[in-house]
Short mmCIF file of C-alpha atoms and ligand atoms in Angstrom, two decimals:
data_model
loop_
_atom_site.label_atom_id
_atom_site.label_comp_id
_atom_site.label_asym_id
_atom_site.label_seq_id
_atom_site.Cartn_x
_atom_site.Cartn_y
_atom_site.Cartn_z
CA UNK A 133 -59.26 -86.03 38.08
CA UNK A 134 -58.49 -83.48 40.79
CA UNK A 135 -54.75 -84.19 40.82
CA UNK A 136 -54.66 -83.66 36.98
CA UNK A 137 -56.51 -80.35 37.30
CA UNK A 138 -54.12 -79.21 40.02
CA UNK A 139 -51.15 -80.09 37.81
CA UNK A 140 -52.60 -78.05 34.90
CA UNK A 141 -53.20 -75.07 37.18
CA UNK A 142 -49.68 -75.26 38.56
CA UNK A 143 -48.36 -75.46 34.98
CA UNK A 144 -50.36 -72.36 33.97
CA UNK A 145 -49.17 -70.42 37.03
CA UNK A 146 -45.57 -71.34 36.42
CA UNK A 147 -45.93 -70.40 32.70
CA UNK A 148 -47.31 -67.00 33.62
CA UNK A 149 -44.41 -66.42 35.98
CA UNK A 150 -41.92 -67.63 33.43
CA UNK A 151 -43.46 -65.34 30.73
CA UNK A 152 -42.69 -62.37 32.97
CA UNK A 153 -39.04 -63.32 32.95
CA UNK A 154 -38.78 -64.70 29.35
CA UNK A 155 -36.87 -62.77 26.69
CA UNK A 156 -36.40 -62.94 22.98
CA UNK A 157 -33.10 -62.05 21.31
CA UNK A 158 -32.74 -61.71 17.59
CA UNK A 159 -29.42 -61.36 15.69
CA UNK A 160 -27.06 -62.74 13.08
CA UNK A 161 -24.79 -65.63 13.79
CA UNK A 162 -21.22 -65.78 12.44
CA UNK A 163 -22.39 -67.14 9.07
CA UNK A 164 -24.83 -64.22 8.72
CA UNK A 165 -27.97 -66.25 9.22
CA UNK A 166 -30.78 -64.93 11.34
CA UNK A 167 -30.80 -66.46 14.81
CA UNK A 168 -33.58 -66.25 17.34
CA UNK A 169 -32.93 -67.01 20.97
CA UNK A 170 -35.85 -67.46 23.39
CA UNK A 171 -34.82 -67.62 26.99
CA UNK A 172 -37.04 -68.76 29.84
CA UNK A 173 -35.47 -69.08 33.25
CA UNK A 174 -36.13 -72.32 35.03
CA UNK A 175 -38.14 -72.06 38.26
CA UNK A 176 -34.90 -72.71 40.09
CA UNK A 177 -33.06 -69.89 38.33
CA UNK A 178 -35.96 -67.44 38.35
CA UNK A 179 -35.04 -66.32 41.81
CA UNK A 180 -31.54 -65.30 40.62
CA UNK A 181 -30.99 -61.52 40.15
CA UNK A 182 -31.59 -60.45 36.52
CA UNK A 183 -28.25 -59.60 34.98
CA UNK A 184 -29.56 -58.88 31.50
CA UNK A 185 -29.43 -60.99 28.43
CA UNK A 186 -28.01 -60.60 24.97
CA UNK A 187 -30.70 -57.99 24.14
CA UNK A 188 -29.62 -55.84 27.07
CA UNK A 189 -26.04 -56.22 25.98
CA UNK A 190 -27.00 -55.14 22.46
CA UNK A 191 -28.88 -52.12 23.79
CA UNK A 192 -25.94 -51.20 25.98
CA UNK A 193 -23.58 -51.37 22.99
CA UNK A 194 -25.88 -49.21 20.88
CA UNK A 195 -26.29 -46.71 23.70
CA UNK A 196 -22.51 -46.59 24.03
CA UNK A 197 -22.17 -45.80 20.33
CA UNK A 198 -24.80 -43.07 20.56
CA UNK A 199 -23.02 -41.56 23.53
CA UNK A 200 -19.77 -41.41 21.58
CA UNK A 201 -21.55 -39.74 18.65
CA UNK A 202 -23.26 -37.17 20.87
CA UNK A 203 -20.02 -36.35 22.64
CA UNK A 204 -18.29 -35.91 19.26
CA UNK A 205 -21.03 -33.58 18.09
CA UNK A 206 -21.02 -31.46 21.21
CA UNK A 207 -17.34 -31.59 22.13
CA UNK A 208 -16.01 -28.04 22.80
CA UNK A 209 -15.56 -25.27 20.22
CA UNK A 210 -13.42 -27.51 18.03
CA UNK A 211 -16.76 -28.59 16.67
CA UNK A 212 -17.78 -31.80 15.10
CA UNK A 213 -17.73 -32.81 11.47
CA UNK A 214 -20.56 -30.39 10.61
CA UNK A 215 -18.81 -27.39 12.22
CA UNK A 216 -15.54 -28.31 10.50
CA UNK A 217 -17.38 -28.52 7.19
CA UNK A 218 -18.93 -25.08 7.66
CA UNK A 219 -15.55 -23.63 8.60
CA UNK A 220 -13.85 -25.12 5.55
CA UNK A 221 -16.63 -23.72 3.35
CA UNK A 222 -16.28 -20.20 4.75
CA UNK A 223 -12.50 -20.36 4.35
CA UNK A 224 -12.92 -21.45 0.75
CA UNK A 225 -15.35 -18.59 0.14
CA UNK A 226 -12.92 -16.13 1.69
CA UNK A 227 -10.05 -17.43 -0.47
CA UNK A 228 -12.27 -17.18 -3.53
CA UNK A 229 -13.21 -13.58 -2.69
CA UNK A 230 -9.56 -12.73 -2.19
CA UNK A 231 -8.60 -14.32 -5.49
CA UNK A 232 -11.38 -12.45 -7.33
CA UNK A 233 -10.28 -9.16 -5.71
CA UNK A 234 -6.67 -9.73 -6.71
CA UNK A 235 -7.68 -10.69 -10.23
CA UNK A 236 -9.63 -7.41 -10.55
CA UNK A 237 -6.68 -5.42 -9.24
CA UNK A 238 -4.33 -7.16 -11.64
CA UNK A 239 -6.75 -6.49 -14.49
CA UNK A 240 -6.78 -2.79 -13.56
CA UNK A 241 -3.01 -2.81 -13.30
CA UNK A 242 -2.69 -4.45 -16.70
CA UNK A 243 -4.93 -1.78 -18.24
CA UNK A 244 -2.88 0.94 -16.59
CA UNK A 245 0.35 -0.53 -17.89
CA UNK A 246 -1.14 -0.81 -21.37
CA UNK A 247 -2.14 2.85 -21.26
CA UNK A 248 1.32 3.74 -20.03
CA UNK A 249 2.91 1.73 -22.82
CA UNK A 250 0.74 3.62 -25.32
CA UNK A 251 1.87 6.91 -23.77
CA UNK A 252 5.51 5.87 -23.88
CA UNK A 253 5.23 4.82 -27.51
CA UNK A 254 3.73 8.20 -28.36
CA UNK A 255 6.51 9.92 -26.44
CA UNK A 256 9.19 7.91 -28.24
CA UNK A 257 7.62 8.86 -31.55
CA UNK A 258 7.52 12.54 -30.53
CA UNK A 259 11.16 12.42 -29.47
CA UNK A 260 12.13 10.71 -32.72
CA UNK A 261 10.43 13.49 -34.67
CA UNK A 262 12.03 16.14 -32.48
CA UNK A 263 15.48 14.58 -33.02
CA UNK A 264 14.83 14.48 -36.75
CA UNK A 265 13.86 18.16 -36.70
CA UNK A 266 16.95 19.10 -34.68
CA UNK A 267 19.21 17.16 -37.04
CA UNK A 268 17.87 19.06 -40.02
CA UNK A 269 18.24 22.44 -38.32
CA UNK A 270 21.52 24.38 -38.60
CA UNK A 271 23.35 24.90 -35.30
CA UNK A 272 22.24 28.19 -33.64
CA UNK A 273 24.96 30.65 -32.68
CA UNK A 274 25.55 30.62 -28.93
CA UNK A 275 23.93 33.63 -27.31
CA UNK A 276 24.61 35.10 -23.93
CA UNK A 277 22.11 34.45 -21.22
CA UNK A 278 19.07 36.67 -21.21
CA UNK A 279 18.21 37.87 -17.70
CA UNK A 280 14.65 37.19 -16.59
CA UNK A 281 12.20 39.98 -17.38
CA UNK A 282 10.94 42.12 -14.48
CA UNK A 283 7.39 40.80 -15.02
CA UNK A 284 8.66 37.24 -14.62
CA UNK A 285 10.52 38.22 -11.48
CA UNK A 286 7.39 39.76 -10.05
CA UNK A 287 5.27 36.76 -10.91
CA UNK A 288 7.40 34.60 -8.67
CA UNK A 289 8.11 32.26 -11.58
CA UNK A 290 11.84 32.91 -11.36
CA UNK A 291 13.96 30.99 -13.76
CA UNK A 292 17.28 29.78 -12.46
CA UNK A 293 19.49 32.72 -13.38
CA UNK A 294 22.71 30.80 -12.96
CA UNK A 295 21.54 27.57 -14.51
CA UNK A 296 23.79 26.84 -17.46
CA UNK A 297 21.02 25.27 -19.48
CA UNK A 298 19.25 28.59 -19.74
CA UNK A 299 22.18 30.04 -21.61
CA UNK A 300 20.87 28.20 -24.62
CA UNK A 301 17.44 29.70 -24.18
CA UNK A 302 14.06 28.13 -23.64
CA UNK A 303 12.38 25.75 -24.26
CA UNK A 304 15.34 23.38 -24.08
CA UNK A 305 15.73 21.04 -21.12
CA UNK A 306 18.98 20.53 -19.35
CA UNK A 307 20.63 17.27 -20.26
CA UNK A 308 21.14 15.33 -17.08
CA UNK A 309 24.42 13.73 -17.90
CA UNK A 310 28.14 14.31 -18.34
CA UNK A 311 29.19 17.51 -16.53
CA UNK A 312 28.33 16.54 -13.02
CA UNK A 313 29.18 18.73 -10.08
CA UNK A 314 30.88 16.58 -7.51
CA UNK A 315 29.46 16.80 -4.05
CA UNK A 316 32.12 17.70 -1.49
CA UNK A 317 33.29 14.56 0.29
CA UNK A 318 32.13 14.24 3.87
CA UNK A 319 34.84 15.68 6.04
CA UNK A 320 33.15 15.75 9.40
CA UNK A 321 31.68 19.17 8.71
CA UNK A 322 28.30 17.67 7.93
CA UNK A 323 25.70 16.91 10.56
CA UNK A 324 22.10 15.91 10.72
CA UNK A 325 20.76 19.02 12.34
CA UNK A 326 21.56 21.73 9.87
CA UNK A 327 19.93 22.49 6.58
CA UNK A 328 22.85 22.26 4.23
CA UNK A 329 23.05 20.38 0.97
CA UNK A 330 22.47 16.66 0.82
CA UNK A 331 25.81 14.87 1.15
CA UNK A 332 24.84 11.21 0.99
CA UNK A 333 21.97 8.75 1.23
CA UNK A 334 22.33 5.49 3.16
CA UNK A 335 21.31 1.97 2.24
CA UNK A 336 17.56 1.32 2.17
CA UNK A 337 16.13 -0.19 5.37
CA UNK A 338 13.07 -2.41 4.82
CA UNK A 339 10.22 -2.02 7.32
CA UNK A 340 7.46 -4.07 5.79
CA UNK A 341 6.57 -6.06 2.72
CA UNK A 342 2.95 -5.71 1.55
CA UNK A 343 0.84 -8.85 1.83
CA UNK A 344 -0.88 -8.73 -1.52
CA UNK A 345 -1.05 -7.07 -4.91
CA UNK A 346 -2.85 -4.01 -3.44
CA UNK A 347 0.44 -3.03 -1.83
CA UNK A 348 2.60 -3.10 -4.96
CA UNK A 349 2.47 0.72 -5.04
CA UNK A 350 1.72 3.06 -2.20
CA UNK A 351 2.72 5.99 -0.05
CA UNK A 352 3.64 6.14 3.63
CA UNK A 353 4.06 9.17 5.80
CA UNK A 354 4.64 10.54 9.27
CA UNK A 355 3.44 13.90 10.54
CA UNK A 356 6.38 16.10 11.69
CA UNK A 357 3.90 18.18 13.72
CA UNK A 358 1.32 15.63 14.81
CA UNK A 359 -1.96 16.79 16.29
CA UNK A 360 -4.07 15.05 18.96
CA UNK A 361 -5.58 12.43 19.06
CA UNK A 362 -2.61 11.09 17.10
CA UNK A 363 0.82 10.95 18.65
CA UNK A 364 4.14 11.87 17.02
CA UNK A 365 4.98 8.20 16.37
CA UNK A 366 1.86 7.58 14.29
CA UNK A 367 2.66 6.34 10.77
CA UNK A 368 0.18 6.51 7.88
CA UNK A 369 -0.06 4.39 4.79
CA UNK A 370 -2.14 4.30 1.59
CA UNK A 371 -1.99 1.41 -0.88
CA UNK A 372 -2.47 3.07 -4.24
CA UNK A 373 -3.05 0.30 -6.73
CA UNK A 374 -6.43 0.20 -8.48
CA UNK A 375 -8.97 2.92 -9.20
CA UNK A 376 -10.80 3.03 -5.87
CA UNK A 377 -8.06 4.27 -3.57
CA UNK A 378 -9.60 5.76 -0.43
CA UNK A 379 -8.33 3.72 2.54
CA UNK A 380 -5.92 5.39 4.92
CA UNK A 381 -4.27 3.07 7.45
CA UNK A 382 -2.82 4.45 10.67
CA UNK A 383 -0.23 2.62 12.82
CA UNK A 384 0.70 3.53 16.40
CA UNK A 385 4.39 3.44 15.56
CA UNK A 386 7.00 1.94 13.25
CA UNK A 387 6.86 -1.39 15.07
CA UNK A 388 3.12 -1.78 14.48
CA UNK A 389 3.68 -0.82 10.83
CA UNK A 390 6.31 -3.53 10.54
CA UNK A 391 3.93 -6.05 12.10
CA UNK A 392 1.08 -4.89 9.88
CA UNK A 393 -1.34 -4.02 12.71
CA UNK A 394 -3.15 -0.75 11.97
CA UNK A 395 -4.87 0.96 14.89
CA UNK A 396 -6.97 3.15 12.63
CA UNK A 397 -8.51 2.75 9.17
CA UNK A 398 -10.08 5.87 7.66
CA UNK A 399 -12.24 5.94 4.57
CA UNK A 400 -11.46 9.12 2.65
CA UNK A 401 -14.43 11.02 1.20
CA UNK A 402 -12.65 11.64 -2.13
CA UNK A 403 -10.59 9.12 -4.10
CA UNK A 404 -6.80 9.42 -4.03
CA UNK A 405 -4.63 9.79 -7.14
CA UNK A 406 -1.23 8.16 -7.10
CA UNK A 407 1.58 8.33 -4.53
CA UNK A 408 1.98 12.07 -3.89
CA UNK A 409 0.16 12.38 -0.54
CA UNK A 410 1.66 13.77 2.67
CA UNK A 411 0.64 14.51 6.29
CA UNK A 412 1.29 17.76 8.12
CA UNK A 413 -0.12 19.39 11.27
CA UNK A 414 -2.89 16.86 11.70
CA UNK A 415 -4.04 16.87 8.08
CA UNK A 416 -3.61 14.52 5.15
CA UNK A 417 -2.90 16.37 1.90
CA UNK A 418 -3.60 14.58 -1.34
CA UNK A 419 -4.57 14.96 -4.98
CA UNK A 420 -8.16 14.06 -5.78
CA UNK A 421 -8.41 11.40 -8.47
CA UNK A 422 -8.58 12.59 -12.09
CA UNK A 423 -8.28 16.25 -11.13
CA UNK A 424 -5.83 18.99 -10.16
CA UNK A 425 -7.81 19.45 -6.94
CA UNK A 426 -5.82 19.28 -3.75
CA UNK A 427 -7.60 18.06 -0.64
CA UNK A 428 -6.78 18.82 2.98
CA UNK A 429 -8.37 16.12 5.09
CA UNK A 430 -8.46 16.79 8.82
CA UNK A 431 -7.48 13.57 10.59
CA UNK A 432 -9.09 14.44 13.94
CA UNK A 433 -12.54 15.41 12.65
CA UNK A 434 -12.27 12.94 9.74
CA UNK A 435 -13.57 15.49 7.26
CA UNK A 436 -12.36 17.70 4.42
CA UNK A 437 -10.97 20.97 5.81
CA UNK A 438 -10.00 22.60 2.50
CA UNK A 439 -9.95 21.91 -1.21
CA UNK A 440 -8.43 23.94 -4.02
CA UNK A 441 -7.29 23.48 -7.58
CA UNK A 442 -3.54 23.72 -8.12
CA UNK A 443 -3.55 26.34 -10.91
CA UNK A 444 -2.74 24.95 -14.38
CA UNK A 445 -1.27 21.72 -12.96
CA UNK A 446 -1.26 18.75 -15.32
CA UNK A 447 -2.96 15.64 -13.95
CA UNK A 448 -3.83 12.04 -14.69
CA UNK A 449 -0.86 11.20 -16.86
CA UNK A 450 -0.15 14.63 -18.37
CA UNK A 451 3.13 15.28 -16.57
CA UNK A 452 4.05 12.24 -14.49
CA UNK A 453 7.52 11.16 -13.39
CA UNK A 454 9.18 8.61 -15.65
CA UNK A 455 7.58 5.86 -13.57
CA UNK A 456 4.14 7.02 -14.74
CA UNK A 457 1.38 5.92 -12.39
CA UNK A 458 -0.30 9.36 -12.59
CA UNK A 459 2.44 10.88 -10.45
CA UNK A 460 1.58 14.31 -11.84
CA UNK A 461 1.30 16.11 -8.51
CA UNK A 462 3.77 15.27 -5.73
CA UNK A 463 3.13 16.83 -2.31
CA UNK A 464 5.67 16.90 0.50
CA UNK A 465 6.70 18.70 3.67
CA UNK A 466 10.09 19.98 4.77
CA UNK A 467 11.53 22.48 7.26
CA UNK A 468 9.91 25.31 5.28
CA UNK A 469 6.40 23.89 5.00
CA UNK A 470 4.18 22.34 2.37
CA UNK A 471 5.31 21.90 -1.23
CA UNK A 472 3.85 20.72 -4.53
CA UNK A 473 5.98 19.43 -7.41
CA UNK A 474 4.19 19.25 -10.78
CA UNK A 475 4.17 20.77 -14.25
CA UNK A 476 1.99 22.94 -16.42
CA UNK A 477 1.44 23.39 -20.13
CA UNK A 478 3.10 26.80 -19.79
CA UNK A 479 6.19 25.12 -18.36
CA UNK A 480 6.00 22.57 -21.19
CA UNK A 481 6.52 19.59 -18.89
CA UNK A 482 9.37 21.12 -16.83
CA UNK A 483 9.22 20.67 -13.07
CA UNK A 484 7.37 23.48 -11.30
CA UNK A 485 7.81 23.83 -7.53
CA UNK A 486 5.17 25.67 -5.52
CA UNK A 487 5.07 26.46 -1.86
CA UNK A 488 1.53 26.12 -0.52
CA UNK A 489 -0.35 27.63 2.37
CA UNK A 490 -1.08 24.59 4.56
CA UNK A 491 -4.43 25.99 5.68
CA UNK A 492 -5.94 27.25 2.45
CA UNK A 493 -3.83 25.32 -0.12
CA UNK A 494 -3.18 28.57 -1.95
CA UNK A 495 0.08 28.89 -3.87
CA UNK A 496 2.40 31.23 -1.98
CA UNK A 497 5.24 31.21 -4.49
CA UNK A 498 6.37 29.18 -7.52
CA UNK A 499 9.65 28.29 -9.21
CA UNK A 500 10.04 26.87 -12.66
CA UNK A 501 13.02 24.60 -13.27
CA UNK A 502 14.27 23.41 -16.61
CA UNK A 503 14.22 19.74 -15.75
CA UNK A 504 11.70 17.75 -17.72
CA UNK A 505 9.50 16.03 -15.14
CA UNK A 506 9.11 12.88 -17.20
CA UNK A 507 12.90 12.48 -17.40
CA UNK A 508 13.30 11.80 -13.67
CA UNK A 509 12.00 8.94 -11.54
CA UNK A 510 10.91 11.00 -8.56
CA UNK A 511 11.86 14.01 -6.46
CA UNK A 512 11.97 15.17 -2.87
CA UNK A 513 12.52 18.49 -1.09
CA UNK A 514 14.84 19.04 1.89
CA UNK A 515 15.37 22.50 3.36
CA UNK A 516 13.80 24.16 0.33
CA UNK A 517 16.03 22.28 -2.11
CA UNK A 518 14.54 19.95 -4.70
CA UNK A 519 16.45 16.77 -5.54
CA UNK A 520 15.61 14.47 -8.45
CA UNK A 521 16.32 10.74 -8.73
CA UNK A 522 17.50 9.47 -12.11
CA UNK A 523 15.95 6.00 -12.24
CA UNK A 524 13.22 4.07 -10.46
CA UNK A 525 14.32 0.63 -11.71
CA UNK A 526 18.13 0.66 -11.75
CA UNK A 527 19.54 -1.02 -8.66
CA UNK A 528 22.29 1.57 -8.45
CA UNK A 529 21.26 5.00 -9.63
CA UNK A 530 21.98 8.60 -8.63
CA UNK A 531 20.31 11.71 -7.34
CA UNK A 532 21.16 13.70 -10.40
CA UNK A 533 19.95 17.27 -9.89
CA UNK A 534 19.39 19.82 -7.18
CA UNK A 535 17.38 23.02 -7.40
CA UNK A 536 17.64 25.55 -4.59
CA UNK A 537 14.53 27.71 -4.17
CA UNK A 538 16.52 30.15 -2.02
CA UNK A 539 18.76 31.09 -4.94
CA UNK A 540 16.53 29.95 -7.84
CA UNK A 541 19.50 28.03 -9.16
CA UNK A 542 19.86 24.43 -10.18
CA UNK A 543 22.81 22.18 -10.82
CA UNK A 544 23.65 18.59 -11.72
CA UNK A 545 24.87 16.39 -8.92
CA UNK A 546 25.63 12.67 -8.52
CA UNK A 547 24.74 11.19 -5.15
CA UNK A 548 24.47 7.38 -5.22
CA UNK A 549 20.97 6.04 -4.56
CA UNK A 550 19.82 2.44 -4.42
CA UNK A 551 16.50 1.01 -5.65
CA UNK A 552 16.78 -2.22 -3.69
CA UNK A 553 13.63 -3.80 -5.14
CA UNK A 554 13.95 -2.35 -8.66
CA UNK A 555 10.65 -0.44 -8.78
CA UNK A 556 10.54 2.68 -6.67
CA UNK A 557 7.19 4.44 -7.03
CA UNK A 558 7.38 6.93 -4.14
CA UNK A 559 10.27 8.85 -2.59
CA UNK A 560 9.83 11.73 -0.15
CA UNK A 561 11.75 13.46 2.56
CA UNK A 562 10.25 12.81 5.98
CA UNK A 563 10.92 15.69 8.30
CA UNK A 564 9.78 13.80 11.42
CA UNK A 565 12.61 11.28 11.14
CA UNK A 566 14.86 13.30 8.81
CA UNK A 567 14.98 10.34 6.45
CA UNK A 568 13.80 9.51 2.99
CA UNK A 569 10.64 7.40 2.93
CA UNK A 570 10.09 5.26 -0.15
CA UNK A 571 7.84 2.53 -1.54
CA UNK A 572 9.82 0.12 -3.63
CA UNK A 573 7.92 -2.74 -5.27
CA UNK A 574 5.73 -3.94 -2.34
CA UNK A 575 8.37 -2.79 0.18
CA UNK A 576 8.16 0.10 2.63
CA UNK A 577 11.71 1.37 2.99
CA UNK A 578 13.58 4.31 4.49
CA UNK A 579 17.01 5.82 3.88
CA UNK A 580 19.26 7.65 6.31
CA UNK A 581 20.57 11.02 5.14
CA UNK A 582 23.64 13.15 5.67
CA UNK A 583 23.30 16.86 5.20
CA UNK A 584 26.07 19.40 5.07
CA UNK A 585 26.18 22.45 7.27
CA UNK A 586 24.26 25.42 5.99
CA UNK A 587 26.41 27.81 3.99
CA UNK A 588 27.11 31.07 5.75
CA UNK A 589 26.01 33.10 2.73
CA1 LIG B 863 8.18 12.54 -4.05
#
């Protein structure tokens, strides 16, 4: 009996020891059936070091997988799948916002063009009626030129005494065709330092193409007398498409403009109308939207320094250039100061030139030409002489008229001018570089100039 009891006790002891070392492993075999493996080390093997069984192997494999997942989720700023998803979503949102913005701008542009079309149709109808009236009228006898009355002389609104068109009396406009005064061919007597007549205009040089629809039209400028904190190389730009034009971009120099990296973005307190703005002596001068109010905005203090109505000036589509685009009031700067080109109901749509006080914006003196403003694409002033461009769409057009404020005389000319991108909405003389600055269908361009020597008289 005792030996049997001893055997049972030994068996129980061994079982308990074996239970400590036993392990169960559960998994699928190759055929997919559930397989249970129960492992009990033999007393002989139980002294061997535990090297893990299939369960340990399984745990190790799962741990390995988890480690890979964690490292993927936390790996660097490249982010994991979640970060990539969030990035893609924000990019999509941004693209959507951009597309909606562009659609709104295009909608505004479409409405503007429709209004312009309506205006043009009305103008065509008016001209048709005018032609009809003229056809039915007997030819008037040619009368000698009537000299301007003393009151007109005193008012400063001098008519061009020697302008042939006036020989036929007001309110006729000079026909800008046929008898063209040839510009003297360059003979080495011209230079780029004097203030003589314009001799020639070079090929357009492209500095930048706008990135999106907002830059289809615009104005760019450089201050010929820059004021601190802005240096003389600073270039300014306003994209003028849409109805909420108030952003003024500043670039350190031409190179930064070309690269499209503004160093300054100013939000103007009053909305801008069209492409007639200019900068001079540390101020931006522009026409306030839907008004004849001129604004002088001080660039250093970022505030309005002066505002004044330009007396009787047409605005918002009353007397634009042939391009339209509410180009009723065109401001610019030359060797003689600040100028405004516009028209009034008194001038019946003819170009009026006024020299302005740059501090107060008061009109110092005015000249009335007999060139219908809507018949020319744009104009610019160099050395007190106004030049008009015939077409804003023709690839090869001409500068077709010059009016000299010094003599109050105008004449037809024909200086070749190129609209490289077929839609020139802004042309101005830039005194800082002595070039023409223009905005041609998304493109910021400049033209070199050749001026003749100033006449001795
Ligand atoms: Ca202009």
